[in-house]
Short mmCIF file of C-alpha atoms in Angstrom, two decimals:
data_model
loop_
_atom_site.label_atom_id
_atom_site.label_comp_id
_atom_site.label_asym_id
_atom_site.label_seq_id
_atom_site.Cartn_x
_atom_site.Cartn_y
_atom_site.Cartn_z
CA UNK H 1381 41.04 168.66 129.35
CA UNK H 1382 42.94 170.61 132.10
CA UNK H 1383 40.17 171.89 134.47
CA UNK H 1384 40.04 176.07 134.01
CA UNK H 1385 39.09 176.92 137.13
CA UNK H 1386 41.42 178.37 139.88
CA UNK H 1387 40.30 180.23 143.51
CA UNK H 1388 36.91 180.50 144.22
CA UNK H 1389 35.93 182.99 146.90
CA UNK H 1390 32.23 182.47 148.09
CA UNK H 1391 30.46 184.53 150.76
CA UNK H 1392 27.92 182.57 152.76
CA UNK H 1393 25.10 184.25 154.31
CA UNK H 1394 24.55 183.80 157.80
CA UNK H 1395 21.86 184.09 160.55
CA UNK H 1396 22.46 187.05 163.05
CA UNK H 1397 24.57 185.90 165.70
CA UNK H 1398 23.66 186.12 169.16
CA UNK H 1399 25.44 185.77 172.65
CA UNK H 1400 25.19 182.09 173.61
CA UNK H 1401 24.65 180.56 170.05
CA UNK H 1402 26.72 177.60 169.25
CA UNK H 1403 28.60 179.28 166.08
CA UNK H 1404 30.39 176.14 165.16
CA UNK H 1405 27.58 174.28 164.85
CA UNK H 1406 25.77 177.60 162.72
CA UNK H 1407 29.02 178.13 160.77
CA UNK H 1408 29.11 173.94 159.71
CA UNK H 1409 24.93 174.34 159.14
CA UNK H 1410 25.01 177.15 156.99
CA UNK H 1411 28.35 175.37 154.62
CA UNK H 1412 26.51 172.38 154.47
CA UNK H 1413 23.13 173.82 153.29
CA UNK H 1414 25.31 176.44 150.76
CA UNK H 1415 26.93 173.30 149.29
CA UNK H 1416 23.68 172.01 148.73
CA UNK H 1417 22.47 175.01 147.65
CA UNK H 1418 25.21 175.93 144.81
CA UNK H 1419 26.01 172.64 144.09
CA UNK H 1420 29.85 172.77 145.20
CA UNK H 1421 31.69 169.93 146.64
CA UNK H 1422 33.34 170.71 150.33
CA UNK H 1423 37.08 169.31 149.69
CA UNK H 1424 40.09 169.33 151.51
CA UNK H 1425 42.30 172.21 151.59
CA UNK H 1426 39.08 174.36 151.18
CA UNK H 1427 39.27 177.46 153.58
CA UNK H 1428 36.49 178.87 155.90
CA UNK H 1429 37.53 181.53 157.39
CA UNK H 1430 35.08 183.62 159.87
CA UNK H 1431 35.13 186.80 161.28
CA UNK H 1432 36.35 188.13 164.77
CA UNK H 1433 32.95 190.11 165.14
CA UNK H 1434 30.81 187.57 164.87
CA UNK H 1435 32.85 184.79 167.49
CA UNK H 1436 32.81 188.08 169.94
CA UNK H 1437 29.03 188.41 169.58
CA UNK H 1438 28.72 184.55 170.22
CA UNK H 1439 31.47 184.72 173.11
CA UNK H 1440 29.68 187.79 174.46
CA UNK H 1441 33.01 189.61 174.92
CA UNK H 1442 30.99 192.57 174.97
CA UNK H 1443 32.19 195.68 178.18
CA UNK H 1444 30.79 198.71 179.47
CA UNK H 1445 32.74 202.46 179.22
CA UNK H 1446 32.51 202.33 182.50
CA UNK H 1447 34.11 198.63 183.46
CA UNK H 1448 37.11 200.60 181.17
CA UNK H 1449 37.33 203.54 183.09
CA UNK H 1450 37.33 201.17 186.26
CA UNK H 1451 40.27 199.22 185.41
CA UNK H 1452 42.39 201.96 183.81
CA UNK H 1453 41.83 203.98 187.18
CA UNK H 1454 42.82 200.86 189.18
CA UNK H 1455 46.38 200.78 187.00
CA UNK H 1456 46.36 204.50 186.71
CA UNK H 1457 46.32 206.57 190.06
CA UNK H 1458 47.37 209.99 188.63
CA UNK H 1459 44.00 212.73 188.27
CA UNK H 1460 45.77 213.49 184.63
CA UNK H 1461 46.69 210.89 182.22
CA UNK H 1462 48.78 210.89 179.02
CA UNK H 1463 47.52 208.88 175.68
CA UNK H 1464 50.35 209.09 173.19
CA UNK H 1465 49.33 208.26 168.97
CA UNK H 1466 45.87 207.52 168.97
CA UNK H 1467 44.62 207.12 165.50
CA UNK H 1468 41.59 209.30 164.55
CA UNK H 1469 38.27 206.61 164.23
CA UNK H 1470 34.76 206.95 165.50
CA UNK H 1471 34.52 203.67 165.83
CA UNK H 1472 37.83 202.34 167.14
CA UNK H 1473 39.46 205.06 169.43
CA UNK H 1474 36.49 207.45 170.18
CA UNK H 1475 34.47 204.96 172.57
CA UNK H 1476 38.07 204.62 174.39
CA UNK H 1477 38.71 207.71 174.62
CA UNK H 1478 35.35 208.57 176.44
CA UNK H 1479 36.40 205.96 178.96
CA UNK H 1480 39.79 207.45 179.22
CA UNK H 1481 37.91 210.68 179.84
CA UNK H 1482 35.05 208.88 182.46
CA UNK H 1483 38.10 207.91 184.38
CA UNK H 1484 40.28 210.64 184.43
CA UNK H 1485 39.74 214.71 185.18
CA UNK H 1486 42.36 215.99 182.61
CA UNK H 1487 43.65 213.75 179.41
CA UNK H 1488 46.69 215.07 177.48
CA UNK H 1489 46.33 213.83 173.72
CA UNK H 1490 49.85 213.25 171.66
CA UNK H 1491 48.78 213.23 168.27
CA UNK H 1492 51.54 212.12 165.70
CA UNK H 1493 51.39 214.09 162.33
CA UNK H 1494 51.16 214.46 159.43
CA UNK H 1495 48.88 210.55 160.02
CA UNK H 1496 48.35 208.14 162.39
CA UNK H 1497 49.69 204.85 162.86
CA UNK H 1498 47.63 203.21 159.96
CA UNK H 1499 47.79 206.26 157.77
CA UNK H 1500 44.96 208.26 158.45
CA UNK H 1501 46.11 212.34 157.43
CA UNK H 1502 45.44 214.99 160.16
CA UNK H 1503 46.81 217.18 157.52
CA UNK H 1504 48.44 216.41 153.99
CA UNK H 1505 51.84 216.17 153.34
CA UNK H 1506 51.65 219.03 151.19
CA UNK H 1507 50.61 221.65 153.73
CA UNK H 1508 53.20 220.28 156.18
CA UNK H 1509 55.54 220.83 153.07
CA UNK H 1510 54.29 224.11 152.55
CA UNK H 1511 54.84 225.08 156.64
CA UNK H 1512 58.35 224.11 156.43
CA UNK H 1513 57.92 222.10 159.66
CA UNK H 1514 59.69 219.18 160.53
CA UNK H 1515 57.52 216.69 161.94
CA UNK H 1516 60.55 214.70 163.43
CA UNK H 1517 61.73 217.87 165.67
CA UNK H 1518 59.00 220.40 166.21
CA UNK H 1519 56.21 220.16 168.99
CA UNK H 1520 52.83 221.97 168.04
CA UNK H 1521 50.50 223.02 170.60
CA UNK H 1522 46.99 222.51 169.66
CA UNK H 1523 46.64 226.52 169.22
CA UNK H 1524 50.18 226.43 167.20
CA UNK H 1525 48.53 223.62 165.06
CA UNK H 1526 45.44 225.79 164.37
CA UNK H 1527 47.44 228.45 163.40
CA UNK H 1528 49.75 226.65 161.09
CA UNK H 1529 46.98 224.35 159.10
CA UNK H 1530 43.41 225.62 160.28
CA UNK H 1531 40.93 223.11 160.96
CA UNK H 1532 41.93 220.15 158.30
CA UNK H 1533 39.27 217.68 157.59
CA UNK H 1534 39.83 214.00 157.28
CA UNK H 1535 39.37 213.52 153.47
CA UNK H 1536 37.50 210.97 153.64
CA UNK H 1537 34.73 211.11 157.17
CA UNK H 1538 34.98 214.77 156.59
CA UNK H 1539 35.55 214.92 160.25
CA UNK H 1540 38.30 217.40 162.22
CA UNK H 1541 39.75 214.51 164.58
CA UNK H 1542 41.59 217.14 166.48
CA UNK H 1543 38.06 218.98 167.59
CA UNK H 1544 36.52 216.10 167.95
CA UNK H 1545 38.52 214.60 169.84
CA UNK H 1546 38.66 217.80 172.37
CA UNK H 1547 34.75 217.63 172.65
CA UNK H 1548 34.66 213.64 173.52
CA UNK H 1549 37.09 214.18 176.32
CA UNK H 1550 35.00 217.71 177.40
CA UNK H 1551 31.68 216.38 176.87
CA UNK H 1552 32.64 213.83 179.60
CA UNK H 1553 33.91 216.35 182.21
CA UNK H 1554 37.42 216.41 181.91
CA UNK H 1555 39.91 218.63 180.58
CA UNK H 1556 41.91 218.13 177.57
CA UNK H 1557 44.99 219.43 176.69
CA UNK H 1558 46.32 218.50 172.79
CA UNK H 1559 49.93 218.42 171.22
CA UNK H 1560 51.38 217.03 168.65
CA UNK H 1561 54.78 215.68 167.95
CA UNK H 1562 56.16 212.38 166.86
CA UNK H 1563 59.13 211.78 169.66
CA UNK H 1564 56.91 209.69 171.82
CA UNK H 1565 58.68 210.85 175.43
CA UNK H 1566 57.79 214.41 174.72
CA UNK H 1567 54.23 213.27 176.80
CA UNK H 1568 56.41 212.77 179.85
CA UNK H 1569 56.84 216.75 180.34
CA UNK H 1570 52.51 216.34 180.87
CA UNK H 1571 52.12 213.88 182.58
CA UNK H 1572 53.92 210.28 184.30
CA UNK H 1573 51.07 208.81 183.88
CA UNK H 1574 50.82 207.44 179.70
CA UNK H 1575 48.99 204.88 177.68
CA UNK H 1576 50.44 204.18 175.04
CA UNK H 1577 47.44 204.12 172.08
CA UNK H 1578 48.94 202.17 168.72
CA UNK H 1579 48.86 198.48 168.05
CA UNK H 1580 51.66 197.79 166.14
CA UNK H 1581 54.47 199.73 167.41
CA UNK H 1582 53.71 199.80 171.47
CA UNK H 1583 56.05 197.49 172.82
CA UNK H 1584 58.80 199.68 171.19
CA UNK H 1585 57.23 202.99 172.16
CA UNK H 1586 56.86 201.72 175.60
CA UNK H 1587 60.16 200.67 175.90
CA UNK H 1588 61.79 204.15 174.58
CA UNK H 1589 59.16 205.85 176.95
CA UNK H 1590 60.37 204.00 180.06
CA UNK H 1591 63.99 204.58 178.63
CA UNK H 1592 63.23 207.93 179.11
CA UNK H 1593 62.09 208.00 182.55
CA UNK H 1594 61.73 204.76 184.64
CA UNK H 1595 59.48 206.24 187.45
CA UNK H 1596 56.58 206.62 184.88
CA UNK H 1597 54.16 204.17 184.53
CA UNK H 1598 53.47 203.31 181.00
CA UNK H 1599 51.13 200.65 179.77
CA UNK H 1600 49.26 200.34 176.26
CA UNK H 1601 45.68 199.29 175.28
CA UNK H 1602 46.75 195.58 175.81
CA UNK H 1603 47.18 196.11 178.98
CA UNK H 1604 43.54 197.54 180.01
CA UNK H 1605 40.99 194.80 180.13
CA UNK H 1606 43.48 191.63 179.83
CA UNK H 1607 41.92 190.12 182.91
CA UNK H 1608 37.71 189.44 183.71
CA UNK H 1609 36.36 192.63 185.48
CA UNK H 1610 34.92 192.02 189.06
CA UNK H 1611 31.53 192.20 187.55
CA UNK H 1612 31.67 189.39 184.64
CA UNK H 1613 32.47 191.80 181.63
CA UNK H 1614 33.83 190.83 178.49
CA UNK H 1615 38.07 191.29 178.39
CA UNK H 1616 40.70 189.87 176.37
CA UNK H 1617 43.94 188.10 178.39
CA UNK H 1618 46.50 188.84 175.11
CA UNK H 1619 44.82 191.98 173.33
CA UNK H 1620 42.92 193.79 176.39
CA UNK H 1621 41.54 196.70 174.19
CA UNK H 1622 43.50 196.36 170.82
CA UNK H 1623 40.71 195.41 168.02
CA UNK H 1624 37.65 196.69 170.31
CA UNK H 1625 35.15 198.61 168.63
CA UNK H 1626 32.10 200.55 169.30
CA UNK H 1627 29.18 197.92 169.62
CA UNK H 1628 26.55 200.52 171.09
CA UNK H 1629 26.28 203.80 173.08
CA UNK H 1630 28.09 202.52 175.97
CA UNK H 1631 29.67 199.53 174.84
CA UNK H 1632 33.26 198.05 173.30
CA UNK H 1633 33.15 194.65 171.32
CA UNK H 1634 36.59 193.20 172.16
CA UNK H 1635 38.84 190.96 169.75
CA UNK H 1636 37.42 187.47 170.33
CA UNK H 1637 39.19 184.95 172.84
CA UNK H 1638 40.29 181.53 172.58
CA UNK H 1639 40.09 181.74 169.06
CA UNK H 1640 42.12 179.04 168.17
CA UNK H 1641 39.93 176.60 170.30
CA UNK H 1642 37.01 177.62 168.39
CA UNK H 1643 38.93 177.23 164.65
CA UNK H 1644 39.87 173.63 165.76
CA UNK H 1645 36.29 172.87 167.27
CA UNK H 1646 34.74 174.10 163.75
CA UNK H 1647 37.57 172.16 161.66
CA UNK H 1648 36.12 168.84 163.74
CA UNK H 1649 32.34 169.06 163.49
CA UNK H 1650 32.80 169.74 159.58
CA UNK H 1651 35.57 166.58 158.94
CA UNK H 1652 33.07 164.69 160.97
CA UNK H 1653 30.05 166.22 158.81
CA UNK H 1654 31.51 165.71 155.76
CA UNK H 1655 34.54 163.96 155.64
CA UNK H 1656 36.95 166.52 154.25
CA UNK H 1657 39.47 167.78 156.10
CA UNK H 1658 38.88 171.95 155.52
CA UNK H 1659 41.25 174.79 156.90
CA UNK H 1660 39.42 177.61 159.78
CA UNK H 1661 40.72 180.55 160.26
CA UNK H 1662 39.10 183.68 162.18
CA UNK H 1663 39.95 186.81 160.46
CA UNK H 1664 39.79 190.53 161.15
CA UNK H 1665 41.36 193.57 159.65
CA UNK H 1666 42.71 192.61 156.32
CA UNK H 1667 46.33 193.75 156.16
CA UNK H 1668 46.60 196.14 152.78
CA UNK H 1669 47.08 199.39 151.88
CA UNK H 1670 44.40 202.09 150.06
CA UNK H 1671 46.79 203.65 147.17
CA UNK H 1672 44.14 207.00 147.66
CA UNK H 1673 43.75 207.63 151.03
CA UNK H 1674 47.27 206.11 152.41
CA UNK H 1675 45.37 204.20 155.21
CA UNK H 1676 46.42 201.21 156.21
CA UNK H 1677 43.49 198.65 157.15
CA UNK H 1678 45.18 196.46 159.75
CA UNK H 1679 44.08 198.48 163.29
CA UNK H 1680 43.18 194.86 164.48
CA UNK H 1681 46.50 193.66 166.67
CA UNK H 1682 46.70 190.78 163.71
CA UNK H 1683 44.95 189.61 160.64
CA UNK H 1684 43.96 186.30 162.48
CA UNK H 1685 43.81 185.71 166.20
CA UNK H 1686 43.47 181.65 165.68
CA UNK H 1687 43.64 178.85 162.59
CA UNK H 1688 44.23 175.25 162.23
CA UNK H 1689 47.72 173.75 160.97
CA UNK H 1690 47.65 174.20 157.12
CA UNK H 1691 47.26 177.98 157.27
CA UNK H 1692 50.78 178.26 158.88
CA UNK H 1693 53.89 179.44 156.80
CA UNK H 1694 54.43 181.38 153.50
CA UNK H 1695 53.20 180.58 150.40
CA UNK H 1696 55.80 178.20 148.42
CA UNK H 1697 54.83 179.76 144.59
CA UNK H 1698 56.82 180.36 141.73
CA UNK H 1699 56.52 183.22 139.39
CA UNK H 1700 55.37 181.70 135.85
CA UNK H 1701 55.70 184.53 133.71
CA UNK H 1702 59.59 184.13 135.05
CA UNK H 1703 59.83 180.50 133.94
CA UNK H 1704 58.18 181.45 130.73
CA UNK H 1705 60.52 184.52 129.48
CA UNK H 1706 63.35 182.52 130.93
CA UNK H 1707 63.80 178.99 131.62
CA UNK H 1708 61.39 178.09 128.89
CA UNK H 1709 61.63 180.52 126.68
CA UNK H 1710 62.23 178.43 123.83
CA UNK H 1711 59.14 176.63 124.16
CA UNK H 1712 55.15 177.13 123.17
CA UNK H 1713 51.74 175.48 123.19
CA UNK H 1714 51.21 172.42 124.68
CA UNK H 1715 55.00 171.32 125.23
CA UNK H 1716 55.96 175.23 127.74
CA UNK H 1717 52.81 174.02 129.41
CA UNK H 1718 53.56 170.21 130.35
CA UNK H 1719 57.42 171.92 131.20
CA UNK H 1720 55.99 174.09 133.46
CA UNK H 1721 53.45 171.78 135.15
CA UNK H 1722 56.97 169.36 135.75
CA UNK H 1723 59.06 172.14 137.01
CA UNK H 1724 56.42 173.15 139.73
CA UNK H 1725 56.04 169.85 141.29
CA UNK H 1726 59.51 169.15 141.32
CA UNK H 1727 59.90 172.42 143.52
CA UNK H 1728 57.07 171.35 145.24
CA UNK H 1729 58.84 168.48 146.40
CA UNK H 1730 61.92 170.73 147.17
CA UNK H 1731 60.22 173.47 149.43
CA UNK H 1732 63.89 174.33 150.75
CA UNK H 1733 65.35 174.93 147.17
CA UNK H 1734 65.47 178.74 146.63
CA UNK H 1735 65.41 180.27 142.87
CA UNK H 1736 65.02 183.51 140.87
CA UNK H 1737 61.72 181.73 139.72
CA UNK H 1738 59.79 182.54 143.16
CA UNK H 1739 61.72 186.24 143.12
CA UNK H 1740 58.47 188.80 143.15
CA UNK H 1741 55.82 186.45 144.38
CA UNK H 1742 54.49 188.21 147.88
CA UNK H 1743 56.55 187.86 150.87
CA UNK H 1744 53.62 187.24 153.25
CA UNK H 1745 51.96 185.11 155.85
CA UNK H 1746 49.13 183.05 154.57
CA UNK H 1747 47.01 184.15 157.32
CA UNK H 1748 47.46 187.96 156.14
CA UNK H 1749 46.86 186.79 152.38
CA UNK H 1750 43.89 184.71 153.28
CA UNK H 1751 42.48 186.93 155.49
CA UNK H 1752 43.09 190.04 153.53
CA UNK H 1753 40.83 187.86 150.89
CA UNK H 1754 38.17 187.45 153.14
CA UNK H 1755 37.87 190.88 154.11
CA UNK H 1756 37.55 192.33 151.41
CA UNK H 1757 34.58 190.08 150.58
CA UNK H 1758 32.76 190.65 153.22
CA UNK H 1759 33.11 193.92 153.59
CA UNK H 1760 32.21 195.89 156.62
CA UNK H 1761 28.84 197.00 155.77
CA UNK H 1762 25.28 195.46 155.16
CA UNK H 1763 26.57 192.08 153.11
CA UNK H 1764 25.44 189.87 155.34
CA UNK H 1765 28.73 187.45 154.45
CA UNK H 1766 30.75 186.75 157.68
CA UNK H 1767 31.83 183.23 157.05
CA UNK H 1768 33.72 183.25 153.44
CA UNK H 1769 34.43 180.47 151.87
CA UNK H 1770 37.54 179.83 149.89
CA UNK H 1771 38.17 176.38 147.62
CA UNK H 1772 41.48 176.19 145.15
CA UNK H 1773 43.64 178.78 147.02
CA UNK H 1774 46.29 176.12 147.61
CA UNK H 1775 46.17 174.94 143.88
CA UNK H 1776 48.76 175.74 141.18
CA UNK H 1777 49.30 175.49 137.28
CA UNK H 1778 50.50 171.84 137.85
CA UNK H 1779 47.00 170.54 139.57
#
């Protein structure tokens, strides 16, 4: 009887993680004594995939507001400073901002409009319709803004960005000026002095900034917090700031370092454990896109920051419904199924061979896919799920 089953995706409760705590060793316990538990077999190919919050906590890649504001005044030595597309979070870019705002005494904000870099709305597309503004040509002051759309609320926080925004940078005793356009050098006629705020389109925006004027000094959130502060803070040498969030009044969790260390140390202790030979990944951000709200999920600088080999690549998949309204159209029951199974592994065997059959099936890196997976099942919330585990995602019709 051909087995029935396909992917099974399986969050596994964890003990609260701590700074210090040995996570491979937690992260193997807690599989081990779920596999028990549930009575599932650990095989190879399985996934585990763990999130970047919870190797931060263990790294203890934890840093003050104020070891931000020390480093961005020691690359910054302007009194104002310019922060060009921010996106509109409380809990990514508002704890930033109040370090931007510790270290400086006046901070010019370039919003882009009508949303942010991962689709968050400052307004709707239908009142910027309804203005007759061109986004792509007009700058708004913040008073021009007002005037134009009111005081907007973010449809789903319910909170107005803009004026909250204004009071993060005020309440820390600086003044803030707001604009908004999308041509990113139109911050150079504030100030020379401009960090460049998104994660996935910097290094272009940088470049086209300097472009503009090469006497300004232009850096992005990457570049604050890439190297250990003098007093023995948390940093991150590739991301600096890019995937930090607020971890308490004061303090920014940073994306997790040496990731891929840690995915190949777990992959180890669990072959040795166990004997199979499992795929690790860390995961953040799951890379998708709410049909409702427009936002885009992926703020973290990537979906994973480390995994072992057999995550690498695209998925090699063929579209069956295809084959079936095609190719095999002629055929039913038990004889379309055994052609099917055949035709797989022979392009299984032929990863190079290219066909209308695998037209359709998703363009994207396994990492992305498999971490999307994970974070949606975990969820950001009170599941108490960080490690998800994931058996039969490399299967197909003819296994």
């Amino acid at each position: 009887m051909s087995r029935l089953l396909g992917t099974v995706v399986r969050g596994l409760r964890a003990p609260i993680i701590k700074e210090g705590d040995d996570l491979a060793q937690i992260v193997k316990a807690t599989l081990v004594q779920a596999a028990d538990q549930e009575g599932f077999k650990i095989q190879d190919k399985d996934i585990i995939a763990v999130t970047e919050s919870i190797l931060a906590r263990a790294q203890g890649n934890f840093v003050s507001l104020d070891a931000v504001a020390e480093d961005l005044n020691k690359k910054f030595t302007s009194d104002t400073i310019g922060i060009v597309f921010p996106i509109t979070s409380r809990n990514r870019f508002y704890p930033i901002l109040q370090a931007i705002a510790r270290a400086k005494s006046k901070v010019v904000i370039q919003f882009a409009y009508p949303r942010d870099e991962v689709g968050n709305a400052l307004i709707s597309d239908q009142a910027l319709e309804e203005a007759d503004i061109n986004p792509w040509s007009t700058t708004l002051t913040e008073e021009e803004f007002v005037q134009t759309f009111g005081q907007p609320k973010h449809p789903f926080t319910g909170q107005n960005y803009v004026a909250l925004y204004k009071e993060c940078v005020e309440g820390e005793g600086a003044e803030c000026e707001i604009i908004f356009s999308n041509r990113v050098e139109t911050i150079l006629d504030y100030s020379q002095d401009v960090l460049v705020c998104t994660t996935h389109s910097r290094d272009r925006l940088k470049r086209e900034l300097k472009k503009a004027d090469d006497q300004a000094v232009v850096l992005s959130l990457d570049n604050i917090l890439n190297q250990a502060p003098s007093q023995g803070e948390g940093y991150n040498e590739e991301f600096g700031l890019l995937g930090a969030n607020l971890s308490g009044e004061n303090t920014l969790k940073l994306f997790p370092r040496d990731a891929m260390t840690f995915v190949c140390e777990l992959q180890a202790q669990i072959a040795e454990e166990t004997g199979a030979t499992i795929e690790v990944m860390v995961y953040g951000d799951g890379a998708f896109k709410d049909p409702v709200g427009h936002i885009w999920e992926l703020a973290d600088p990537v979906v994973s920051p480390g995994y072992t080999d057999g995550l690498a690549g695209t998925p090699h998949e063929m579209k069956l419904k295809y084959l079936a309204d095609n190719q095999f159209s002629d055929l039913s029951g038990q004889a379309l199924e055994d052609a099917m199974r055949d035709h797989i592994k022979k392009h299984e065997e032929n990863e190079g061979d290219t066909h209308h059959s695998s037209v359709g099936t998703t363009p994207r890196q396994i990492t992305d896919l498999v971490g999307s997976l994970a974070d949606l099942t975990s969820g950001s919330g009170d599941k108490g799920t960080p490690f998800i585990y994931i058996q039969g995602y490399f299967d197909n019709y003819s296994d």
